[in-house]
Amino acid sequence: MDDAPESNELFLFLASTAHDMKNSVSVLSGTLETLLAQAAPAAATEAAYPQLAHMLYQTKRLNDNLIQLLALYKQVGKPAYPFDMQPLAMGDLVAQVAGASRVLLASRHITLETAADPELVWHVDEDLIVGVLGHAINNAIHYTRDTIRLAIDVVDGDLEIRVEDNGGGYSAAMLEAGVSAMHGASAGVNFLTNSTGLGLYFSSEVAKMHKHRQRSGRLRLENGGAFGGACFVLSLP
């Protein structure tokens, strides 16, 4: 079509803009983490502290969305954005995810429990899985009462990674959105909850990219788990 070059230029411009935004948000997030980490314990009772904690939560959420948009734009798994499965010790995975969330969790007075064999090794794309789990934990922070659990185990021959919280659990609409995401459909934009469905769609695509002997990874949402709340479950062959 005649307008194809203009369209390509527009998409490139939008991707470049999103990349610049992501960098700016990352700097803002890092600054907020530093301020919160350096704050004296007594500062937690001051009005400014919870406001800074909320700002950090929102900047991490925005950064997650921008990273996911850029990855989808570059078509993860294609030559421009290679998919790289390498052996990774689950102890290292837990440490990365917990470390990235440490300041935010502390600022919100949320405990992160972990359960994983540190010597267990699995072939995964480290960057993508860390991104998916970081987004899942950031989402759980918004809904949990005070505890989140990251549990990793081998179940029926697959690596099962669970992010659970002790909140009120997923709504029926959210559970259905999880099913739709695995079938390649987005739940769409919900302006009442500010949800675009991007996180679920991205996570399901990352899960399905992990393949072994004709089996693909899966994502599911359920209620229950160790705390009876929401459970984000990633199964990788």
PDB file of C-alpha atoms in Angstrom:
ATOM      1  CA  MET A   1       0.000   0.000   0.000  1.00  0.00           C
ATOM      2  CA  ASP A   2       1.092   3.599  -0.628  1.00  0.00           C
ATOM      3  CA  ASP A   3       0.976   4.518   3.028  1.00  0.00           C
ATOM      4  CA  ALA A   4       3.058   1.564   4.233  1.00  0.00           C
ATOM      5  CA  PRO A   5       6.334   3.563   4.559  1.00  0.00           C
ATOM      6  CA  GLU A   6       4.586   6.236   6.595  1.00  0.00           C
ATOM      7  CA  SER A   7       3.006   3.581   8.804  1.00  0.00           C
ATOM      8  CA  ASN A   8       6.363   1.913   9.400  1.00  0.00           C
ATOM      9  CA  GLU A   9       7.907   5.267  10.289  1.00  0.00           C
ATOM     10  CA  LEU A  10       5.067   5.957  12.703  1.00  0.00           C
ATOM     11  CA  PHE A  11       5.484   2.580  14.427  1.00  0.00           C
ATOM     12  CA  LEU A  12       9.233   3.148  14.683  1.00  0.00           C
ATOM     13  CA  PHE A  13       8.635   6.609  16.137  1.00  0.00           C
ATOM     14  CA  LEU A  14       6.170   5.221  18.695  1.00  0.00           C
ATOM     15  CA  ALA A  15       8.570   2.425  19.676  1.00  0.00           C
ATOM     16  CA  SER A  16      11.433   4.891  20.052  1.00  0.00           C
ATOM     17  CA  THR A  17       9.252   7.157  22.179  1.00  0.00           C
ATOM     18  CA  ALA A  18       8.180   4.229  24.373  1.00  0.00           C
ATOM     19  CA  HIS A  19      11.849   3.295  24.801  1.00  0.00           C
ATOM     20  CA  ASP A  20      12.733   6.820  25.912  1.00  0.00           C
ATOM     21  CA  MET A  21       9.779   6.830  28.306  1.00  0.00           C
ATOM     22  CA  LYS A  22      10.917   3.500  29.764  1.00  0.00           C
ATOM     23  CA  ASN A  23      14.391   4.871  30.405  1.00  0.00           C
ATOM     24  CA  SER A  24      12.977   7.947  32.150  1.00  0.00           C
ATOM     25  CA  VAL A  25      10.628   5.846  34.266  1.00  0.00           C
ATOM     26  CA  SER A  26      13.508   3.526  35.201  1.00  0.00           C
ATOM     27  CA  VAL A  27      15.519   6.505  36.455  1.00  0.00           C
ATOM     28  CA  LEU A  28      12.509   7.742  38.440  1.00  0.00           C
ATOM     29  CA  SER A  29      11.936   4.282  39.899  1.00  0.00           C
ATOM     30  CA  GLY A  30      15.585   3.982  40.914  1.00  0.00           C
ATOM     31  CA  THR A  31      15.502   7.389  42.583  1.00  0.00           C
ATOM     32  CA  LEU A  32      12.374   6.489  44.546  1.00  0.00           C
ATOM     33  CA  GLU A  33      13.921   3.188  45.643  1.00  0.00           C
ATOM     34  CA  THR A  34      16.995   5.033  46.902  1.00  0.00           C
ATOM     35  CA  LEU A  35      14.905   7.564  48.827  1.00  0.00           C
ATOM     36  CA  LEU A  36      12.791   4.852  50.443  1.00  0.00           C
ATOM     37  CA  ALA A  37      15.789   2.652  51.291  1.00  0.00           C
ATOM     38  CA  GLN A  38      17.617   5.573  52.919  1.00  0.00           C
ATOM     39  CA  ALA A  39      14.604   6.759  54.890  1.00  0.00           C
ATOM     40  CA  ALA A  40      14.870   6.243  58.642  1.00  0.00           C
ATOM     41  CA  PRO A  41      12.484   3.655  60.155  1.00  0.00           C
ATOM     42  CA  ALA A  42      10.604   6.472  61.875  1.00  0.00           C
ATOM     43  CA  ALA A  43       9.853   7.975  58.468  1.00  0.00           C
ATOM     44  CA  ALA A  44       7.415   5.135  57.786  1.00  0.00           C
ATOM     45  CA  THR A  45       4.909   6.889  60.030  1.00  0.00           C
ATOM     46  CA  GLU A  46       5.178  10.197  58.177  1.00  0.00           C
ATOM     47  CA  ALA A  47       2.665  11.123  55.489  1.00  0.00           C
ATOM     48  CA  ALA A  48       5.289  11.428  52.748  1.00  0.00           C
ATOM     49  CA  TYR A  49       6.573   7.856  53.130  1.00  0.00           C
ATOM     50  CA  PRO A  50       3.428   5.972  51.999  1.00  0.00           C
ATOM     51  CA  GLN A  51       3.037   8.488  49.181  1.00  0.00           C
ATOM     52  CA  LEU A  52       6.565   7.713  47.971  1.00  0.00           C
ATOM     53  CA  ALA A  53       5.820   3.987  48.276  1.00  0.00           C
ATOM     54  CA  HIS A  54       2.717   4.397  46.118  1.00  0.00           C
ATOM     55  CA  MET A  55       4.708   6.389  43.569  1.00  0.00           C
ATOM     56  CA  LEU A  56       7.253   3.570  43.395  1.00  0.00           C
ATOM     57  CA  TYR A  57       4.491   1.003  42.851  1.00  0.00           C
ATOM     58  CA  GLN A  58       3.006   3.058  40.014  1.00  0.00           C
ATOM     59  CA  THR A  59       6.368   3.681  38.330  1.00  0.00           C
ATOM     60  CA  LYS A  60       7.194  -0.030  38.411  1.00  0.00           C
ATOM     61  CA  ARG A  61       3.776  -0.799  36.944  1.00  0.00           C
ATOM     62  CA  LEU A  62       4.331   1.740  34.167  1.00  0.00           C
ATOM     63  CA  ASN A  63       7.830   0.418  33.493  1.00  0.00           C
ATOM     64  CA  ASP A  64       6.476  -3.154  33.240  1.00  0.00           C
ATOM     65  CA  ASN A  65       3.900  -2.060  30.670  1.00  0.00           C
ATOM     66  CA  LEU A  66       6.461  -0.203  28.559  1.00  0.00           C
ATOM     67  CA  ILE A  67       8.856  -3.162  28.587  1.00  0.00           C
ATOM     68  CA  GLN A  68       6.053  -5.512  27.545  1.00  0.00           C
ATOM     69  CA  LEU A  69       4.932  -3.203  24.746  1.00  0.00           C
ATOM     70  CA  LEU A  70       8.475  -2.936  23.399  1.00  0.00           C
ATOM     71  CA  ALA A  71       9.016  -6.696  23.566  1.00  0.00           C
ATOM     72  CA  LEU A  72       5.769  -7.370  21.703  1.00  0.00           C
ATOM     73  CA  TYR A  73       6.595  -4.675  19.142  1.00  0.00           C
ATOM     74  CA  LYS A  74       9.962  -6.316  18.481  1.00  0.00           C
ATOM     75  CA  GLN A  75       8.166  -9.669  18.231  1.00  0.00           C
ATOM     76  CA  VAL A  76       9.861 -11.744  20.898  1.00  0.00           C
ATOM     77  CA  GLY A  77      11.396 -14.851  19.399  1.00  0.00           C
ATOM     78  CA  LYS A  78      12.129 -13.225  16.041  1.00  0.00           C
ATOM     79  CA  PRO A  79      15.691 -12.330  14.924  1.00  0.00           C
ATOM     80  CA  ALA A  80      15.274  -8.750  16.164  1.00  0.00           C
ATOM     81  CA  TYR A  81      14.493 -10.009  19.658  1.00  0.00           C
ATOM     82  CA  PRO A  82      16.008 -13.488  20.050  1.00  0.00           C
ATOM     83  CA  PHE A  83      14.600 -16.026  22.470  1.00  0.00           C
ATOM     84  CA  ASP A  84      17.470 -17.421  24.530  1.00  0.00           C
ATOM     85  CA  MET A  85      16.876 -20.471  26.711  1.00  0.00           C
ATOM     86  CA  GLN A  86      19.764 -21.181  29.058  1.00  0.00           C
ATOM     87  CA  PRO A  87      20.122 -23.308  32.227  1.00  0.00           C
ATOM     88  CA  LEU A  88      19.232 -21.264  35.293  1.00  0.00           C
ATOM     89  CA  ALA A  89      19.398 -22.252  38.959  1.00  0.00           C
ATOM     90  CA  MET A  90      16.092 -21.543  40.671  1.00  0.00           C
ATOM     91  CA  GLY A  91      17.958 -20.109  43.648  1.00  0.00           C
ATOM     92  CA  ASP A  92      19.346 -17.409  41.336  1.00  0.00           C
ATOM     93  CA  LEU A  93      15.909 -16.777  39.854  1.00  0.00           C
ATOM     94  CA  VAL A  94      14.341 -16.306  43.287  1.00  0.00           C
ATOM     95  CA  ALA A  95      17.167 -14.000  44.364  1.00  0.00           C
ATOM     96  CA  GLN A  96      16.752 -11.808  41.277  1.00  0.00           C
ATOM     97  CA  VAL A  97      12.987 -11.465  41.606  1.00  0.00           C
ATOM     98  CA  ALA A  98      13.096 -10.912  45.371  1.00  0.00           C
ATOM     99  CA  GLY A  99      15.913  -8.380  45.076  1.00  0.00           C
ATOM    100  CA  ALA A 100      14.090  -6.337  42.450  1.00  0.00           C
ATOM    101  CA  SER A 101      10.984  -6.141  44.651  1.00  0.00           C
ATOM    102  CA  ARG A 102      12.708  -5.749  48.025  1.00  0.00           C
ATOM    103  CA  VAL A 103      12.351  -1.997  48.522  1.00  0.00           C
ATOM    104  CA  LEU A 104       8.771  -1.824  47.265  1.00  0.00           C
ATOM    105  CA  LEU A 105       7.699  -4.759  49.433  1.00  0.00           C
ATOM    106  CA  ALA A 106       9.326  -3.247  52.516  1.00  0.00           C
ATOM    107  CA  SER A 107       7.735   0.138  51.876  1.00  0.00           C
ATOM    108  CA  ARG A 108       4.295  -1.501  51.713  1.00  0.00           C
ATOM    109  CA  HIS A 109       4.975  -3.719  54.760  1.00  0.00           C
ATOM    110  CA  ILE A 110       4.485  -6.874  52.704  1.00  0.00           C
ATOM    111  CA  THR A 111       6.336 -10.119  53.414  1.00  0.00           C
ATOM    112  CA  LEU A 112       7.645 -12.179  50.492  1.00  0.00           C
ATOM    113  CA  GLU A 113       7.880 -15.877  51.322  1.00  0.00           C
ATOM    114  CA  THR A 114       9.867 -18.146  48.998  1.00  0.00           C
ATOM    115  CA  ALA A 115       9.863 -21.901  48.531  1.00  0.00           C
ATOM    116  CA  ALA A 116      12.265 -23.371  45.986  1.00  0.00           C
ATOM    117  CA  ASP A 117      15.111 -25.846  45.721  1.00  0.00           C
ATOM    118  CA  PRO A 118      18.079 -23.515  45.088  1.00  0.00           C
ATOM    119  CA  GLU A 119      19.947 -26.304  43.295  1.00  0.00           C
ATOM    120  CA  LEU A 120      17.122 -27.020  40.838  1.00  0.00           C
ATOM    121  CA  VAL A 121      18.175 -26.006  37.316  1.00  0.00           C
ATOM    122  CA  TRP A 122      15.811 -25.424  34.381  1.00  0.00           C
ATOM    123  CA  HIS A 123      16.214 -24.138  30.842  1.00  0.00           C
ATOM    124  CA  VAL A 124      14.392 -20.802  30.521  1.00  0.00           C
ATOM    125  CA  ASP A 125      14.804 -17.380  28.966  1.00  0.00           C
ATOM    126  CA  GLU A 126      16.020 -15.646  32.101  1.00  0.00           C
ATOM    127  CA  ASP A 127      15.192 -12.052  31.168  1.00  0.00           C
ATOM    128  CA  LEU A 128      11.661 -12.835  30.028  1.00  0.00           C
ATOM    129  CA  ILE A 129      10.799 -15.024  33.029  1.00  0.00           C
ATOM    130  CA  VAL A 130      12.214 -12.488  35.488  1.00  0.00           C
ATOM    131  CA  GLY A 131      10.079  -9.848  33.762  1.00  0.00           C
ATOM    132  CA  VAL A 132       6.934 -11.965  33.937  1.00  0.00           C
ATOM    133  CA  LEU A 133       7.417 -12.777  37.619  1.00  0.00           C
ATOM    134  CA  GLY A 134       8.275  -9.185  38.480  1.00  0.00           C
ATOM    135  CA  HIS A 135       5.018  -8.071  36.892  1.00  0.00           C
ATOM    136  CA  ALA A 136       3.074 -10.807  38.721  1.00  0.00           C
ATOM    137  CA  ILE A 137       4.528  -9.781  42.084  1.00  0.00           C
ATOM    138  CA  ASN A 138       3.900  -6.109  41.389  1.00  0.00           C
ATOM    139  CA  ASN A 139       0.282  -6.971  40.633  1.00  0.00           C
ATOM    140  CA  ALA A 140      -0.007  -9.081  43.790  1.00  0.00           C
ATOM    141  CA  ILE A 141       1.342  -6.183  45.869  1.00  0.00           C
ATOM    142  CA  HIS A 142      -1.761  -4.197  44.938  1.00  0.00           C
ATOM    143  CA  TYR A 143      -4.206  -6.905  46.070  1.00  0.00           C
ATOM    144  CA  THR A 144      -2.572  -8.812  48.917  1.00  0.00           C
ATOM    145  CA  ARG A 145      -3.219  -8.066  52.562  1.00  0.00           C
ATOM    146  CA  ASP A 146       0.350  -8.502  53.770  1.00  0.00           C
ATOM    147  CA  THR A 147       1.979 -11.636  52.314  1.00  0.00           C
ATOM    148  CA  ILE A 148       3.088 -12.877  48.890  1.00  0.00           C
ATOM    149  CA  ARG A 149       4.576 -16.298  48.197  1.00  0.00           C
ATOM    150  CA  LEU A 150       6.915 -17.222  45.337  1.00  0.00           C
ATOM    151  CA  ALA A 151       7.033 -21.016  45.090  1.00  0.00           C
ATOM    152  CA  ILE A 152       8.878 -23.121  42.515  1.00  0.00           C
ATOM    153  CA  ASP A 153       8.630 -26.892  42.164  1.00  0.00           C
ATOM    154  CA  VAL A 154       8.539 -29.651  39.577  1.00  0.00           C
ATOM    155  CA  VAL A 155       4.964 -30.843  39.021  1.00  0.00           C
ATOM    156  CA  ASP A 156       4.114 -33.619  36.530  1.00  0.00           C
ATOM    157  CA  GLY A 157       7.439 -33.104  34.774  1.00  0.00           C
ATOM    158  CA  ASP A 158       7.029 -29.348  34.348  1.00  0.00           C
ATOM    159  CA  LEU A 159       8.571 -26.472  36.251  1.00  0.00           C
ATOM    160  CA  GLU A 160       5.708 -24.828  38.124  1.00  0.00           C
ATOM    161  CA  ILE A 161       6.245 -21.263  39.312  1.00  0.00           C
ATOM    162  CA  ARG A 162       3.536 -19.825  41.556  1.00  0.00           C
ATOM    163  CA  VAL A 163       2.985 -16.280  42.778  1.00  0.00           C
ATOM    164  CA  GLU A 164       0.330 -16.405  45.496  1.00  0.00           C
ATOM    165  CA  ASP A 165      -1.104 -13.772  47.824  1.00  0.00           C
ATOM    166  CA  ASN A 166      -3.449 -13.656  50.797  1.00  0.00           C
ATOM    167  CA  GLY A 167      -5.874 -11.149  49.316  1.00  0.00           C
ATOM    168  CA  GLY A 168      -9.450 -11.704  48.230  1.00  0.00           C
ATOM    169  CA  GLY A 169      -8.578 -13.776  45.160  1.00  0.00           C
ATOM    170  CA  TYR A 170      -9.254 -13.245  41.464  1.00  0.00           C
ATOM    171  CA  SER A 171     -12.676 -12.207  40.254  1.00  0.00           C
ATOM    172  CA  ALA A 172     -14.551 -14.441  37.820  1.00  0.00           C
ATOM    173  CA  ALA A 173     -13.786 -11.963  35.026  1.00  0.00           C
ATOM    174  CA  MET A 174     -10.067 -12.108  35.789  1.00  0.00           C
ATOM    175  CA  LEU A 175     -10.047 -15.911  35.808  1.00  0.00           C
ATOM    176  CA  GLU A 176     -11.757 -15.865  32.405  1.00  0.00           C
ATOM    177  CA  ALA A 177      -9.195 -13.341  31.153  1.00  0.00           C
ATOM    178  CA  GLY A 178      -6.461 -15.815  32.060  1.00  0.00           C
ATOM    179  CA  VAL A 179      -8.116 -18.492  29.928  1.00  0.00           C
ATOM    180  CA  SER A 180      -8.558 -16.060  27.039  1.00  0.00           C
ATOM    181  CA  ALA A 181      -4.907 -15.021  27.178  1.00  0.00           C
ATOM    182  CA  MET A 182      -3.760 -18.603  26.667  1.00  0.00           C
ATOM    183  CA  HIS A 183      -5.906 -18.713  23.520  1.00  0.00           C
ATOM    184  CA  GLY A 184      -4.204 -15.636  22.133  1.00  0.00           C
ATOM    185  CA  ALA A 185      -6.933 -13.153  23.003  1.00  0.00           C
ATOM    186  CA  SER A 186      -6.640 -10.044  25.112  1.00  0.00           C
ATOM    187  CA  ALA A 187      -9.267  -9.315  27.722  1.00  0.00           C
ATOM    188  CA  GLY A 188      -9.447  -5.785  26.336  1.00  0.00           C
ATOM    189  CA  VAL A 189      -9.331  -2.455  28.103  1.00  0.00           C
ATOM    190  CA  ASN A 190     -11.278  -2.014  31.321  1.00  0.00           C
ATOM    191  CA  PHE A 191     -11.432   1.681  32.173  1.00  0.00           C
ATOM    192  CA  LEU A 192     -12.959   0.984  35.571  1.00  0.00           C
ATOM    193  CA  THR A 193      -9.932  -1.010  36.729  1.00  0.00           C
ATOM    194  CA  ASN A 194      -7.311   0.637  34.466  1.00  0.00           C
ATOM    195  CA  SER A 195      -6.516  -2.824  33.078  1.00  0.00           C
ATOM    196  CA  THR A 196      -5.424  -3.321  29.467  1.00  0.00           C
ATOM    197  CA  GLY A 197      -4.867  -7.082  29.663  1.00  0.00           C
ATOM    198  CA  LEU A 198      -1.323  -6.481  28.395  1.00  0.00           C
ATOM    199  CA  GLY A 199       0.377  -8.239  31.305  1.00  0.00           C
ATOM    200  CA  LEU A 200      -1.625 -11.440  30.900  1.00  0.00           C
ATOM    201  CA  TYR A 201      -1.199 -11.497  27.138  1.00  0.00           C
ATOM    202  CA  PHE A 202       2.558 -10.941  27.402  1.00  0.00           C
ATOM    203  CA  SER A 203       2.945 -13.568  30.136  1.00  0.00           C
ATOM    204  CA  SER A 204       0.984 -16.160  28.156  1.00  0.00           C
ATOM    205  CA  GLU A 205       3.076 -15.504  25.043  1.00  0.00           C
ATOM    206  CA  VAL A 206       6.291 -15.943  27.030  1.00  0.00           C
ATOM    207  CA  ALA A 207       4.946 -19.174  28.534  1.00  0.00           C
ATOM    208  CA  LYS A 208       4.027 -20.621  25.115  1.00  0.00           C
ATOM    209  CA  MET A 209       7.472 -19.811  23.719  1.00  0.00           C
ATOM    210  CA  HIS A 210       9.031 -22.260  26.182  1.00  0.00           C
ATOM    211  CA  LYS A 211       8.800 -25.606  24.375  1.00  0.00           C
ATOM    212  CA  HIS A 212      10.193 -29.077  24.906  1.00  0.00           C
ATOM    213  CA  ARG A 213       9.310 -32.259  22.996  1.00  0.00           C
ATOM    214  CA  GLN A 214       6.083 -30.921  21.491  1.00  0.00           C
ATOM    215  CA  ARG A 215       4.946 -29.440  24.798  1.00  0.00           C
ATOM    216  CA  SER A 216       4.566 -25.722  25.424  1.00  0.00           C
ATOM    217  CA  GLY A 217       4.457 -23.646  28.560  1.00  0.00           C
ATOM    218  CA  ARG A 218       1.139 -22.566  30.059  1.00  0.00           C
ATOM    219  CA  LEU A 219      -0.237 -19.791  32.193  1.00  0.00           C
ATOM    220  CA  ARG A 220      -3.254 -20.107  34.431  1.00  0.00           C
ATOM    221  CA  LEU A 221      -4.956 -18.061  37.103  1.00  0.00           C
ATOM    222  CA  GLU A 222      -6.721 -19.687  40.038  1.00  0.00           C
ATOM    223  CA  ASN A 223      -7.787 -19.071  43.594  1.00  0.00           C
ATOM    224  CA  GLY A 224      -6.553 -21.074  46.575  1.00  0.00           C
ATOM    225  CA  GLY A 225      -2.916 -21.954  47.079  1.00  0.00           C
ATOM    226  CA  ALA A 226      -1.178 -21.650  50.426  1.00  0.00           C
ATOM    227  CA  PHE A 227      -3.169 -18.586  51.507  1.00  0.00           C
ATOM    228  CA  GLY A 228      -6.548 -19.041  49.813  1.00  0.00           C
ATOM    229  CA  GLY A 229      -6.015 -15.952  47.663  1.00  0.00           C
ATOM    230  CA  ALA A 230      -5.025 -15.312  44.057  1.00  0.00           C
ATOM    231  CA  CYS A 231      -2.534 -17.657  42.357  1.00  0.00           C
ATOM    232  CA  PHE A 232      -0.566 -16.776  39.214  1.00  0.00           C
ATOM    233  CA  VAL A 233       0.798 -20.087  37.895  1.00  0.00           C
ATOM    234  CA  LEU A 234       3.417 -20.513  35.187  1.00  0.00           C
ATOM    235  CA  SER A 235       4.157 -24.064  33.987  1.00  0.00           C
ATOM    236  CA  LEU A 236       7.220 -24.565  31.800  1.00  0.00           C
ATOM    237  CA  PRO A 237       8.194 -27.887  30.130  1.00  0.00           C
TER     238      PRO A 237
END
